[in-house]
Amino acid sequence: MDLTTLHTNDTEESVIRLVDKTNALQKEYPSYPLPASICVFPNFASVVRDHRADKDVHVTTVSSCFPSAQSFLEVKVRECELAVRDGADEVDIVLALNSFLAGDYAKASGEIIEMKKAIDAEAAAQGRKVILKVILETGLLGSPELIAEASFLAMEAGADFIKTSTGKVDVNATPMAAFVMCSCIRKYYEKTGRKVGFKAAGGISNADDALDYYSIGLDVLGEEWMNKDYFRFGVSRLGNSLMSAIENETVKFF
């Protein structure tokens, strides 16, 4: 899980509360693994970095002028750099739909490449590596064909993960989009030998939904993908729902 808070009214205090909850998880529920990361706006990267108790919980930030990506490339690149400078271990950027939907695939790909270069350079200066996830916003792409085009474009431009959605549009993650994206990841791996991860995010709020997406990943990609290195959920409500299903009682931990 990428435990997520992306609200307009997020504050440093509210982010710290979420981090403190994560820090306390294994004390209150010793058998539970920690989340893969805590996902926040880029201005809160240092807050998560400075308050997490375990570096195995990564700092994830959304960037590239999330959620619309409607800004200058220079602004998007700089936002990515600053996020990494402030401690981001993972950066989730948004595919430039203004270019992609207009058929300018070269420009859409070029933006991803430029942001990846900036992320890699800033990370290298700190002696570390940072994971890049590219959000396709599949609910606005609509057709399986466009989702597949966007998936291959993002992977070829250097994405370490491809992600369904921002969670900020009318249609977010769907099983169809997940199946198409996972199928593209499998084909890309068979052609190149490079494993790309999959992240389902947006509207996944209960254990039954999570099981559907997990089953798609397992069936299409196989057991070797089913770990935090290659398979993620973007989680806000889902964390408590999963815990409630496991404990067989209402849990309101996060």
CSV table of C-alpha atoms in Angstrom, one decimal:
chain,number,residue,atom,x,y,z
A,1,MET,CA,0.0,0.0,0.0
A,2,ASP,CA,1.0,3.6,-0.7
A,3,LEU,CA,-0.8,5.1,2.2
A,4,THR,CA,-2.1,8.4,0.8
A,5,THR,CA,-3.3,11.8,1.8
A,6,LEU,CA,-3.9,14.3,-1.0
A,7,HIS,CA,-6.4,16.8,0.3
A,8,THR,CA,-6.6,20.5,-0.3
A,9,ASN,CA,-6.7,21.0,3.4
A,10,ASP,CA,-3.7,18.8,4.3
A,11,THR,CA,-1.4,20.5,6.7
A,12,GLU,CA,2.0,19.6,8.3
A,13,GLU,CA,0.1,18.6,11.4
A,14,SER,CA,-2.3,16.3,9.6
A,15,VAL,CA,0.5,14.7,7.7
A,16,ILE,CA,2.5,14.1,10.9
A,17,ARG,CA,-0.6,12.4,12.4
A,18,LEU,CA,-0.7,10.0,9.5
A,19,VAL,CA,3.0,9.2,9.8
A,20,ASP,CA,2.6,8.7,13.5
A,21,LYS,CA,-0.2,6.2,12.9
A,22,THR,CA,2.1,4.3,10.5
A,23,ASN,CA,4.9,4.4,13.0
A,24,ALA,CA,2.5,2.8,15.6
A,25,LEU,CA,1.1,0.1,13.3
A,26,GLN,CA,3.3,-2.8,14.2
A,27,LYS,CA,3.1,-2.0,17.9
A,28,GLU,CA,-0.7,-2.3,17.8
A,29,TYR,CA,-0.9,-4.9,15.1
A,30,PRO,CA,2.4,-6.9,15.3
A,31,SER,CA,1.6,-9.3,12.5
A,32,TYR,CA,1.0,-6.6,9.9
A,33,PRO,CA,3.6,-5.4,7.5
A,34,LEU,CA,4.3,-1.7,7.2
A,35,PRO,CA,2.9,0.2,4.1
A,36,ALA,CA,5.3,0.4,1.2
A,37,SER,CA,5.1,4.2,1.4
A,38,ILE,CA,3.3,7.3,2.5
A,39,CYS,CA,2.2,9.4,-0.5
A,40,VAL,CA,1.8,13.2,-0.1
A,41,PHE,CA,2.0,16.5,-2.0
A,42,PRO,CA,5.7,17.4,-2.7
A,43,ASN,CA,5.8,20.2,-0.2
A,44,PHE,CA,5.3,17.6,2.6
A,45,ALA,CA,8.1,15.2,1.5
A,46,SER,CA,10.5,16.4,4.2
A,47,VAL,CA,7.7,16.1,6.8
A,48,VAL,CA,7.3,12.4,6.1
A,49,ARG,CA,11.1,11.9,5.8
A,50,ASP,CA,11.8,13.5,9.2
A,51,HIS,CA,9.0,11.8,11.1
A,52,ARG,CA,8.9,8.2,9.8
A,53,ALA,CA,10.4,5.7,12.2
A,54,ASP,CA,11.5,3.2,9.5
A,55,LYS,CA,13.2,4.0,6.2
A,56,ASP,CA,11.5,0.9,4.7
A,57,VAL,CA,8.4,3.1,4.5
A,58,HIS,CA,9.3,5.2,1.5
A,59,VAL,CA,8.4,8.9,1.0
A,60,THR,CA,6.2,9.1,-2.1
A,61,THR,CA,5.2,12.4,-3.6
A,62,VAL,CA,2.9,13.3,-6.5
A,63,SER,CA,4.5,15.8,-8.8
A,64,SER,CA,4.3,17.3,-12.3
A,65,CYS,CA,1.6,19.7,-11.2
A,66,PHE,CA,-0.7,16.9,-10.0
A,67,PRO,CA,-3.5,16.1,-10.9
A,68,SER,CA,-3.9,17.8,-14.2
A,69,ALA,CA,-0.2,18.2,-15.4
A,70,GLN,CA,-1.4,21.4,-17.0
A,71,SER,CA,1.7,23.6,-16.7
A,72,PHE,CA,5.0,24.4,-18.1
A,73,LEU,CA,7.5,21.5,-18.4
A,74,GLU,CA,10.1,23.6,-16.6
A,75,VAL,CA,7.7,23.9,-13.6
A,76,LYS,CA,7.0,20.2,-13.6
A,77,VAL,CA,10.7,19.3,-13.8
A,78,ARG,CA,11.6,21.7,-11.0
A,79,GLU,CA,8.8,20.3,-8.8
A,80,CYS,CA,10.2,16.8,-9.3
A,81,GLU,CA,13.7,18.0,-8.4
A,82,LEU,CA,12.6,19.7,-5.2
A,83,ALA,CA,10.6,16.7,-4.2
A,84,VAL,CA,13.6,14.5,-4.4
A,85,ARG,CA,15.8,17.1,-2.7
A,86,ASP,CA,13.4,17.1,0.2
A,87,GLY,CA,13.5,13.3,0.6
A,88,ALA,CA,11.1,11.7,-1.9
A,89,ASP,CA,12.0,8.0,-2.5
A,90,GLU,CA,9.3,7.7,-5.2
A,91,VAL,CA,7.7,10.3,-7.5
A,92,ASP,CA,4.3,9.9,-9.1
A,93,ILE,CA,3.9,12.1,-12.2
A,94,VAL,CA,1.0,12.5,-14.5
A,95,LEU,CA,1.1,11.8,-18.2
A,96,ALA,CA,0.7,15.0,-20.2
A,97,LEU,CA,-2.8,14.3,-21.6
A,98,ASN,CA,-2.9,17.7,-23.4
A,99,SER,CA,-0.2,16.3,-25.7
A,100,PHE,CA,-1.2,12.6,-25.7
A,101,LEU,CA,-4.8,13.1,-26.5
A,102,ALA,CA,-3.8,15.5,-29.3
A,103,GLY,CA,-1.8,12.7,-30.8
A,104,ASP,CA,1.6,14.3,-30.0
A,105,TYR,CA,3.1,11.2,-28.5
A,106,ALA,CA,6.7,12.5,-28.9
A,107,LYS,CA,6.0,15.5,-26.7
A,108,ALA,CA,4.2,13.4,-24.1
A,109,SER,CA,7.1,11.0,-24.0
A,110,GLY,CA,9.6,13.8,-24.0
A,111,GLU,CA,8.1,15.3,-20.8
A,112,ILE,CA,8.4,12.0,-19.0
A,113,ILE,CA,12.0,11.6,-20.1
A,114,GLU,CA,12.9,15.1,-19.0
A,115,MET,CA,11.3,14.6,-15.5
A,116,LYS,CA,13.1,11.2,-15.2
A,117,LYS,CA,16.4,12.8,-16.0
A,118,ALA,CA,15.9,15.5,-13.4
A,119,ILE,CA,14.8,12.9,-10.8
A,120,ASP,CA,17.7,10.7,-11.5
A,121,ALA,CA,20.2,13.5,-11.4
A,122,GLU,CA,19.0,14.9,-8.1
A,123,ALA,CA,18.9,11.3,-6.6
A,124,ALA,CA,22.4,10.6,-7.9
A,125,ALA,CA,23.7,13.7,-6.2
A,126,GLN,CA,22.4,12.2,-2.9
A,127,GLY,CA,23.9,8.8,-3.6
A,128,ARG,CA,20.5,7.0,-4.0
A,129,LYS,CA,17.9,6.0,-6.6
A,130,VAL,CA,14.3,7.2,-6.8
A,131,ILE,CA,11.4,5.3,-8.3
A,132,LEU,CA,9.3,7.0,-11.0
A,133,LYS,CA,5.6,6.2,-11.4
A,134,VAL,CA,3.6,7.5,-14.3
A,135,ILE,CA,-0.1,8.1,-13.9
A,136,LEU,CA,-2.0,7.4,-17.1
A,137,GLU,CA,-5.4,8.7,-15.9
A,138,THR,CA,-7.1,5.8,-17.6
A,139,GLY,CA,-10.6,7.0,-17.0
A,140,LEU,CA,-10.0,9.9,-19.4
A,141,LEU,CA,-8.3,7.7,-22.0
A,142,GLY,CA,-11.4,5.5,-22.2
A,143,SER,CA,-10.5,2.8,-24.7
A,144,PRO,CA,-8.3,-0.2,-24.2
A,145,GLU,CA,-6.3,0.8,-27.3
A,146,LEU,CA,-5.4,4.2,-25.8
A,147,ILE,CA,-4.6,2.8,-22.4
A,148,ALA,CA,-2.3,0.3,-24.1
A,149,GLU,CA,-0.6,3.1,-26.2
A,150,ALA,CA,-0.1,5.2,-23.0
A,151,SER,CA,1.2,2.2,-21.1
A,152,PHE,CA,3.9,1.4,-23.7
A,153,LEU,CA,4.8,5.1,-24.1
A,154,ALA,CA,5.3,5.5,-20.4
A,155,MET,CA,7.4,2.4,-20.0
A,156,GLU,CA,9.5,3.2,-23.0
A,157,ALA,CA,10.1,6.7,-21.6
A,158,GLY,CA,11.5,5.1,-18.4
A,159,ALA,CA,8.7,4.6,-16.0
A,160,ASP,CA,9.4,2.2,-13.1
A,161,PHE,CA,5.7,1.8,-12.4
A,162,ILE,CA,2.6,2.7,-14.4
A,163,LYS,CA,-0.4,3.8,-12.4
A,164,THR,CA,-4.1,3.9,-13.3
A,165,SER,CA,-5.4,7.2,-11.9
A,166,THR,CA,-5.0,10.3,-9.8
A,167,GLY,CA,-8.3,9.7,-8.0
A,168,LYS,CA,-9.4,13.2,-8.9
A,169,VAL,CA,-11.6,12.5,-12.0
A,170,ASP,CA,-15.0,10.9,-12.5
A,171,VAL,CA,-13.7,7.5,-13.6
A,172,ASN,CA,-10.6,6.3,-11.9
A,173,ALA,CA,-9.2,2.7,-11.6
A,174,THR,CA,-11.2,0.0,-13.4
A,175,PRO,CA,-10.6,-3.7,-13.8
A,176,MET,CA,-10.5,-3.3,-17.6
A,177,ALA,CA,-7.7,-0.7,-17.3
A,178,ALA,CA,-5.8,-2.9,-14.9
A,179,PHE,CA,-6.0,-5.9,-17.2
A,180,VAL,CA,-4.8,-3.8,-20.2
A,181,MET,CA,-2.0,-2.2,-18.2
A,182,CYS,CA,-0.8,-5.5,-16.7
A,183,SER,CA,-0.9,-7.2,-20.1
A,184,CYS,CA,1.2,-4.4,-21.5
A,185,ILE,CA,3.7,-4.8,-18.6
A,186,ARG,CA,3.9,-8.5,-19.4
A,187,LYS,CA,4.5,-7.9,-23.1
A,188,TYR,CA,7.1,-5.2,-22.4
A,189,TYR,CA,8.9,-7.5,-20.0
A,190,GLU,CA,8.9,-10.3,-22.6
A,191,LYS,CA,10.4,-8.0,-25.2
A,192,THR,CA,13.0,-6.1,-23.0
A,193,GLY,CA,13.6,-8.1,-19.9
A,194,ARG,CA,12.8,-5.1,-17.7
A,195,LYS,CA,10.2,-5.5,-15.0
A,196,VAL,CA,7.8,-2.5,-14.6
A,197,GLY,CA,5.5,-2.3,-11.6
A,198,PHE,CA,1.7,-1.7,-11.6
A,199,LYS,CA,-0.2,0.7,-9.2
A,200,ALA,CA,-3.9,0.7,-8.9
A,201,ALA,CA,-5.3,3.9,-7.4
A,202,GLY,CA,-8.6,5.8,-7.3
A,203,GLY,CA,-11.9,4.5,-6.1
A,204,ILE,CA,-10.6,1.2,-4.6
A,205,SER,CA,-12.2,1.4,-1.2
A,206,ASN,CA,-13.0,-2.1,0.0
A,207,ALA,CA,-11.4,-5.6,0.4
A,208,ASP,CA,-13.5,-7.1,-2.5
A,209,ASP,CA,-12.2,-4.4,-4.9
A,210,ALA,CA,-8.6,-4.9,-3.7
A,211,LEU,CA,-9.0,-8.7,-4.3
A,212,ASP,CA,-10.2,-8.1,-7.8
A,213,TYR,CA,-7.1,-6.0,-8.7
A,214,TYR,CA,-4.8,-8.4,-6.9
A,215,SER,CA,-6.2,-11.3,-8.9
A,216,ILE,CA,-5.7,-9.5,-12.2
A,217,GLY,CA,-2.1,-8.8,-11.3
A,218,LEU,CA,-1.5,-12.4,-10.2
A,219,ASP,CA,-3.2,-13.9,-13.3
A,220,VAL,CA,-1.5,-11.7,-15.8
A,221,LEU,CA,1.9,-11.0,-14.3
A,222,GLY,CA,2.4,-13.9,-11.9
A,223,GLU,CA,3.5,-14.4,-8.4
A,224,GLU,CA,6.9,-12.7,-8.9
A,225,TRP,CA,5.1,-9.3,-9.4
A,226,MET,CA,3.0,-9.6,-6.2
A,227,ASN,CA,5.2,-7.7,-3.8
A,228,LYS,CA,5.8,-4.1,-2.9
A,229,ASP,CA,8.6,-3.8,-5.5
A,230,TYR,CA,6.2,-4.3,-8.4
A,231,PHE,CA,2.6,-4.1,-7.2
A,232,ARG,CA,0.9,-1.3,-5.3
A,233,PHE,CA,-2.4,0.1,-4.2
A,234,GLY,CA,-3.0,3.8,-3.7
A,235,VAL,CA,-4.7,3.8,-0.3
A,236,SER,CA,-6.8,6.2,1.6
A,237,ARG,CA,-10.1,4.5,2.7
A,238,LEU,CA,-8.9,1.1,1.6
A,239,GLY,CA,-6.4,0.7,4.5
A,240,ASN,CA,-9.1,0.6,7.2
A,241,SER,CA,-11.4,-1.5,5.0
A,242,LEU,CA,-8.7,-4.2,4.5
A,243,MET,CA,-7.9,-4.2,8.2
A,244,SER,CA,-11.6,-4.5,9.0
A,245,ALA,CA,-12.0,-7.5,6.7
A,246,ILE,CA,-8.9,-9.2,8.2
A,247,GLU,CA,-9.9,-8.6,11.8
A,248,ASN,CA,-13.6,-9.3,11.1
A,249,GLU,CA,-14.6,-6.1,13.0
A,250,THR,CA,-14.7,-2.4,12.2
A,251,VAL,CA,-11.2,-0.9,12.3
A,252,LYS,CA,-10.5,2.8,12.1
A,253,PHE,CA,-6.8,2.8,12.5
A,254,PHE,CA,-5.7,5.2,9.8
